[in-house]
Coordinates of C-alpha atoms in Angstrom, one line a residue:
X1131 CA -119.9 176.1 214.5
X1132 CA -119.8 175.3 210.6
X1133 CA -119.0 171.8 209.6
X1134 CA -116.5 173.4 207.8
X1135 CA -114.9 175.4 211.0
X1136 CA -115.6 171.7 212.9
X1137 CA -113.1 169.9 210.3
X1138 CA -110.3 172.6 210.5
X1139 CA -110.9 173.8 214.4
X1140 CA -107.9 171.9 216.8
X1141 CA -109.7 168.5 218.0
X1142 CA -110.7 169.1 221.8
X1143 CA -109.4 166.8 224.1
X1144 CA -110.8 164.9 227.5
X1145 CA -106.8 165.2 228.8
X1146 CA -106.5 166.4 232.2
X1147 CA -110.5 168.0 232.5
X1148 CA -111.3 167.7 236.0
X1149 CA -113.8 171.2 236.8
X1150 CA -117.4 171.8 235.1
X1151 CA -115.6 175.1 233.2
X1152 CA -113.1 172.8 231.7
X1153 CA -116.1 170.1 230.0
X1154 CA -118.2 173.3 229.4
X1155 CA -115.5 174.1 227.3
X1156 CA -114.8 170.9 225.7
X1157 CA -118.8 170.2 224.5
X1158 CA -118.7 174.4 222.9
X1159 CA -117.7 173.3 219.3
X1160 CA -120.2 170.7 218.8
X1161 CA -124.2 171.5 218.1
X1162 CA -125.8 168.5 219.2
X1163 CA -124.7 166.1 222.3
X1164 CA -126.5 162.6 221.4
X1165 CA -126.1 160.2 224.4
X1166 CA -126.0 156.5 223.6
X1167 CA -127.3 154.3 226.1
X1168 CA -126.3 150.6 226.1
X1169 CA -129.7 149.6 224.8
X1170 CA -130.8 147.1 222.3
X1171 CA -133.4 149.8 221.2
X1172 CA -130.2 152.3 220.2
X1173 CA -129.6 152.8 216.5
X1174 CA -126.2 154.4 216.2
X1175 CA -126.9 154.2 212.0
X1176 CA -129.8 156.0 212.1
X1177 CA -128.5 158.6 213.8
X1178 CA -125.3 158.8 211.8
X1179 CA -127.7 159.3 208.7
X1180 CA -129.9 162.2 210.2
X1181 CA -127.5 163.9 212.6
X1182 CA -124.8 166.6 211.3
X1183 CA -120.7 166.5 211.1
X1184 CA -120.9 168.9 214.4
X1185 CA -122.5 166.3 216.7
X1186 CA -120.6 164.4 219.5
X1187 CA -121.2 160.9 220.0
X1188 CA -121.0 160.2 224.1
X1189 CA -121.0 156.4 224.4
X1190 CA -120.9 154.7 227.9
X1191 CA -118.5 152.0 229.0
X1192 CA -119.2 148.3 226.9
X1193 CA -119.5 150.2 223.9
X1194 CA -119.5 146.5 221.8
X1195 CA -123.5 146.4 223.3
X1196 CA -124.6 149.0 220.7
X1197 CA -121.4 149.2 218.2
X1198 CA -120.5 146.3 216.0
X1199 CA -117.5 147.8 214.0
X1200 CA -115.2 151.1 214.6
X1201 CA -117.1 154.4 214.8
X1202 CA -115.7 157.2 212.7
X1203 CA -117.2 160.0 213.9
X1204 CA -116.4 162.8 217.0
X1205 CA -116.8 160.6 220.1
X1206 CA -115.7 160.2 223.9
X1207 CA -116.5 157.2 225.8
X1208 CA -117.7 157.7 229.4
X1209 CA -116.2 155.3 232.2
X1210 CA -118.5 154.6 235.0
X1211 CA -116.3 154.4 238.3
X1212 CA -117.1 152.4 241.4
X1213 CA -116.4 151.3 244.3
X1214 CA -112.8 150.2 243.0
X1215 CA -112.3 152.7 240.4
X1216 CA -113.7 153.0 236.8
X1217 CA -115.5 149.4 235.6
X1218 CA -113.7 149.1 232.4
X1219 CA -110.5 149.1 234.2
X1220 CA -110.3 146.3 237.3
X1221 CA -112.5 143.9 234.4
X1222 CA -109.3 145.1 232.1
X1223 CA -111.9 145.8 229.3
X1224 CA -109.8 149.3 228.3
X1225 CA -108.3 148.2 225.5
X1226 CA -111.3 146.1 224.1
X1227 CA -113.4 149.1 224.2
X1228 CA -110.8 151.8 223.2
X1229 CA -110.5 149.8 219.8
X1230 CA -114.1 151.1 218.4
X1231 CA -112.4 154.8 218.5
X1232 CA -109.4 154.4 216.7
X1233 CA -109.4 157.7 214.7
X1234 CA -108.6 161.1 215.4
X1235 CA -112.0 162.1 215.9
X1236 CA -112.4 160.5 219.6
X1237 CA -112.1 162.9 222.3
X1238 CA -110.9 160.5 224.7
X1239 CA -112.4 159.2 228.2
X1240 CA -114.6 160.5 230.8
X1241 CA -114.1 159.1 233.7
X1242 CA -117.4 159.7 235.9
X1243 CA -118.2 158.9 239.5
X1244 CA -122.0 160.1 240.2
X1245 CA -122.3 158.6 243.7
X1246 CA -120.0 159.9 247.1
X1247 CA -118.9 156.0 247.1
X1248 CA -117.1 155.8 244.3
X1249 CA -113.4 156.2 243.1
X1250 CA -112.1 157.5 240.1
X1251 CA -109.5 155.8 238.5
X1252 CA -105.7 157.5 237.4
X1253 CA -105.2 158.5 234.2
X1254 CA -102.7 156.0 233.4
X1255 CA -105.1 153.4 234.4
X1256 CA -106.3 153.5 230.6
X1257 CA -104.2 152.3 227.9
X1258 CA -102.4 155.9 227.1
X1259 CA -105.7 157.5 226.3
X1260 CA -106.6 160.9 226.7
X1261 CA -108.8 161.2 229.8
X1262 CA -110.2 163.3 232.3
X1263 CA -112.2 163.3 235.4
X1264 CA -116.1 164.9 236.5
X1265 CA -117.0 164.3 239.8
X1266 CA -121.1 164.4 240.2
X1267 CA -121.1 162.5 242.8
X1268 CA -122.6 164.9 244.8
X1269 CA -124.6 166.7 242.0
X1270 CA -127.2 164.6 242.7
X1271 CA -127.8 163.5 246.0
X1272 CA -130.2 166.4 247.2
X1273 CA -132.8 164.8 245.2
X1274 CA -132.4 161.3 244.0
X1275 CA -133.4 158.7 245.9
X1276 CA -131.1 158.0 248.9
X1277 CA -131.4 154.3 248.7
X1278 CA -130.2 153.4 245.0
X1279 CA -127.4 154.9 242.4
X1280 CA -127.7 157.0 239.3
X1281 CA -126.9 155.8 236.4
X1282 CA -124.6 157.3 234.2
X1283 CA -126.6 158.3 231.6
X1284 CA -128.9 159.7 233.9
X1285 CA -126.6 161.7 236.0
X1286 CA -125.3 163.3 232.8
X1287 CA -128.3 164.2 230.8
X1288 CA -129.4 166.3 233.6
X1289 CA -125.9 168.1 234.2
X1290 CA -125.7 168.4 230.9
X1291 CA -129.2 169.8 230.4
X1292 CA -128.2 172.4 233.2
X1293 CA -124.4 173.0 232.4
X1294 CA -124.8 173.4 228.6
X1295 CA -128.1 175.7 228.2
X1296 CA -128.6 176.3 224.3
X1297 CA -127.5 172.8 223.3
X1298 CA -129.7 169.9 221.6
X1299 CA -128.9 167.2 224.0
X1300 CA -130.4 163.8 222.3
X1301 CA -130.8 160.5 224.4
X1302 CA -130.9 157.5 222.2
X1303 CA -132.2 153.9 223.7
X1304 CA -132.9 155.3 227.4
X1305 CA -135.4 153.2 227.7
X1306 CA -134.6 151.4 230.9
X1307 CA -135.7 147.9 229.7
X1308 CA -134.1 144.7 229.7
X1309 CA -133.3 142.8 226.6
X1310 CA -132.9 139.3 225.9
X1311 CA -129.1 139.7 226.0
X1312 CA -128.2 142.6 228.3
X1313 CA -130.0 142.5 232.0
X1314 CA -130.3 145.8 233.4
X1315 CA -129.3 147.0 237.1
X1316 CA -131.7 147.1 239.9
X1317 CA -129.1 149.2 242.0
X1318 CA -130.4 152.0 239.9
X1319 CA -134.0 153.6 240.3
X1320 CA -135.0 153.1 236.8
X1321 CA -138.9 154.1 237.6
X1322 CA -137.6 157.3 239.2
X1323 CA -135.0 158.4 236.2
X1324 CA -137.5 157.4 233.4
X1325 CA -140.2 159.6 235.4
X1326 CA -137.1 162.6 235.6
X1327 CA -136.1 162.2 232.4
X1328 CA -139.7 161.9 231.2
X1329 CA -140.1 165.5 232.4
X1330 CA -137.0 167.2 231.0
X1331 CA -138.2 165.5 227.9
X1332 CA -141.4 167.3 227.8
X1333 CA -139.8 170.6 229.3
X1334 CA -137.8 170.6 226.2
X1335 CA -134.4 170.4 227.9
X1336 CA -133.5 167.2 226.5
X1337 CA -134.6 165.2 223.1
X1338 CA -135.9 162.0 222.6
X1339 CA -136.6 161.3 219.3
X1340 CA -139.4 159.2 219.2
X1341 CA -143.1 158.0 221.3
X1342 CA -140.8 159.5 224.9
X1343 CA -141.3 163.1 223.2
X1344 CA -144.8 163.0 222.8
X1345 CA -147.0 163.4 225.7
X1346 CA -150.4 161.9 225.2
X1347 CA -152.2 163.0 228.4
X1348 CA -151.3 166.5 227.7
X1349 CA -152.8 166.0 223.9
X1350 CA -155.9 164.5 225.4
X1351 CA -155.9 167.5 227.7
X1352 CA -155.6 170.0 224.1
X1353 CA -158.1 167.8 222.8
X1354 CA -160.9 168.2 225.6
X1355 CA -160.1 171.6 227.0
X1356 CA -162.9 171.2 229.7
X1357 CA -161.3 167.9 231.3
X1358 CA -159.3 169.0 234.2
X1359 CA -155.5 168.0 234.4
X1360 CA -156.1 166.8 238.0
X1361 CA -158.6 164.8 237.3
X1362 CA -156.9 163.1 234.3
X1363 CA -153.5 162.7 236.5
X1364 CA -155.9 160.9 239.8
X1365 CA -157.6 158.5 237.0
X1366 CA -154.4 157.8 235.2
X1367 CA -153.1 156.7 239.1
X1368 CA -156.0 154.8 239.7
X1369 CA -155.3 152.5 236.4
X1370 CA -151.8 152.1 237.2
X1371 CA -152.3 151.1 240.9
X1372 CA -154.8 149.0 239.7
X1373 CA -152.3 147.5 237.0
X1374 CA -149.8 146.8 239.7
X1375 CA -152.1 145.1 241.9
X1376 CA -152.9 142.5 239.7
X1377 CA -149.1 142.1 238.4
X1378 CA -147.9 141.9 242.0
X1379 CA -150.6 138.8 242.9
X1380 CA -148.9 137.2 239.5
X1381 CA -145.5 138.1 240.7
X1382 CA -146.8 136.1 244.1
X1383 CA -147.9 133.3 242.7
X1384 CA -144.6 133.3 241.0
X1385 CA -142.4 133.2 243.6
X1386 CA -144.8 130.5 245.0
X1387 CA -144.1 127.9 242.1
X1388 CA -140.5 128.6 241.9
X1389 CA -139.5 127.9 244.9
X1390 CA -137.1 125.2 244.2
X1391 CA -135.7 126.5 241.6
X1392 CA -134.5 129.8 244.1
X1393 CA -133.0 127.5 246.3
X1394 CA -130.8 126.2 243.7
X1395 CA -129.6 129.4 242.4
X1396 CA -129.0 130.6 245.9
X1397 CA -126.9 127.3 246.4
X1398 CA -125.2 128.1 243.4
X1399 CA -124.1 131.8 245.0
X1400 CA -123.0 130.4 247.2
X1401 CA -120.5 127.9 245.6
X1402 CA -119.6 130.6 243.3
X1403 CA -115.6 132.3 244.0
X1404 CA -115.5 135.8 244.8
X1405 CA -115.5 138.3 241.9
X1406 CA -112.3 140.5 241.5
X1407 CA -114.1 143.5 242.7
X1408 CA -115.4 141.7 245.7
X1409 CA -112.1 140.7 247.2
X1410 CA -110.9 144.4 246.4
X1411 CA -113.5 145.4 248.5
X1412 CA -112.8 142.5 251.1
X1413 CA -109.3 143.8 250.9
X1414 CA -110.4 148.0 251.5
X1415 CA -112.1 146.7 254.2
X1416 CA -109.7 145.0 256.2
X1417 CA -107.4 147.4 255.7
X1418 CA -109.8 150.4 257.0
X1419 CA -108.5 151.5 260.4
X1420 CA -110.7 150.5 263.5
X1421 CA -112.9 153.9 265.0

């Protein structure tokens, strides 16, 4: 669609989706789909500056990690649920985030569960917004790995990539690193998504601007046409096994010398009072009937 047909086309809305056909429908209008991950590396400007009127802005949860004033163009926020429903509601952070969209142009909230444990949250959970709900929790189960989560980003770049064929879906700041400021989740399998997304990067079913879309073993490969890409994948997984040998014996002797200082910040678990969503969860549990 025109940026022209964009301005004067009826604003879709997040109200009430709840099947794939109805957030197919919603994402139609726009030409590119740029997913902002809570990352120090994203640069929300930059992309205001190169990418067109008819791109949707998906931001994810604490939007105050990579926004510092109100975004004016079309956006919907997406609401990670959990155990206890959607994060941003039992921290009460609704209304702290909702005030970065305070224009016409935001679509409202998705709230997304992407693992069989978790709970959405009602509608009227978020501070008269418009919202609606997409269950992937079990989009992904047949191949991610069974002992950690997706994360949210993850989970929706590929249903995207799959769901919305024809589309430029951009990722901005998946990265998967930790800053100075914001720690990242070990819950998640970062190696594993990176390695995923990695692919679907090169594949050309998602966009990375930047070093992710360039794949230098494949240029060495166009380079010297008579190495062999086995060959170059067994040395490139000699290097890094030999890499993570020697960064595991540091990581040893690092647990060695800080030994105390482990014990003290397990004694300071300890002391710590529950967190909100613990006793919710103390509180699910007791109430669970016996088998």
């Amino acid at each position: 669609m025109s940026e022209q047909g964009m301005a004067g086309a009826l604003q879709p809305s997040t109200a009430g989706l709840s099947d794939f056909v109805g957030w197919q429908a919603l994402f139609q209008p726009f030409s590119h789909i740029v997913l902002v991950a809570n990352s120090a590396e994203a640069d929300v400007a930059r992309l205001e500056r190169e990418l067109p009127a008819t791109t949707l802005f998906v931001f994810f949860n604490k939007v105050y990690k990579v926004l510092d004033k109100p975004f004016a163009r079309p956006s919907l926020l997406v609401a990670r649920s959990g155990s206890v429903g959607a994060n941003i509601v039992y921290r009460k952070e609704v209304a702290d985030v909702l005030r970065y969209f305070p224009g016409s142009d935001f679509l409202g909230i998705m709230n997304i569960r992407a693992h069989p444990g978790e709970v959405f949250s009602p509608a009227d959970r978020f501070e008269q917004a418009a919202v609606g709900h997409l269950d992937l929790g079990s989009y992904l189960s047949s191949f991610y790995p069974g002992d950690h989560i997706p994360t949210s980003g993850f989970a929706l770049a590929l249903w995207m990539s799959e769901m919305l064929p024809g589309k430029s879906i951009l990722l901005e700041g998946f990265s998967a690193k930790r800053s100075e400021k914001w720690k990242i989740f070990h819950l998640h399998d970062w190696t594993y998504e990176q390695v995923v997304l990695r692919l679907f990067i090169h594949s050309g079913r998602l966009i990375a601007p930047g070093a992710a879309e360039e794949n230098h073993y494949a240029a060495l490969l166009k380079r010297f046409p008579d190495l062999d890409a086995g060959a170059v994948a067994l040395s490139a997984a000699d290097v890094l096994a030999s890499r993570l040998e020697g960064a595991n014996q540091e990581i040893d002797k690092l647990i060695s010398v800080t030994k105390l200082q482990r014990w003290f910040y397990q004694l300071s678990k300890k002391l710590k009072p529950k967190t909100r969503k613990q006793r919710l969860n103390a509180k699910k549990a007791k109430s669970k009937p016996a088998a």
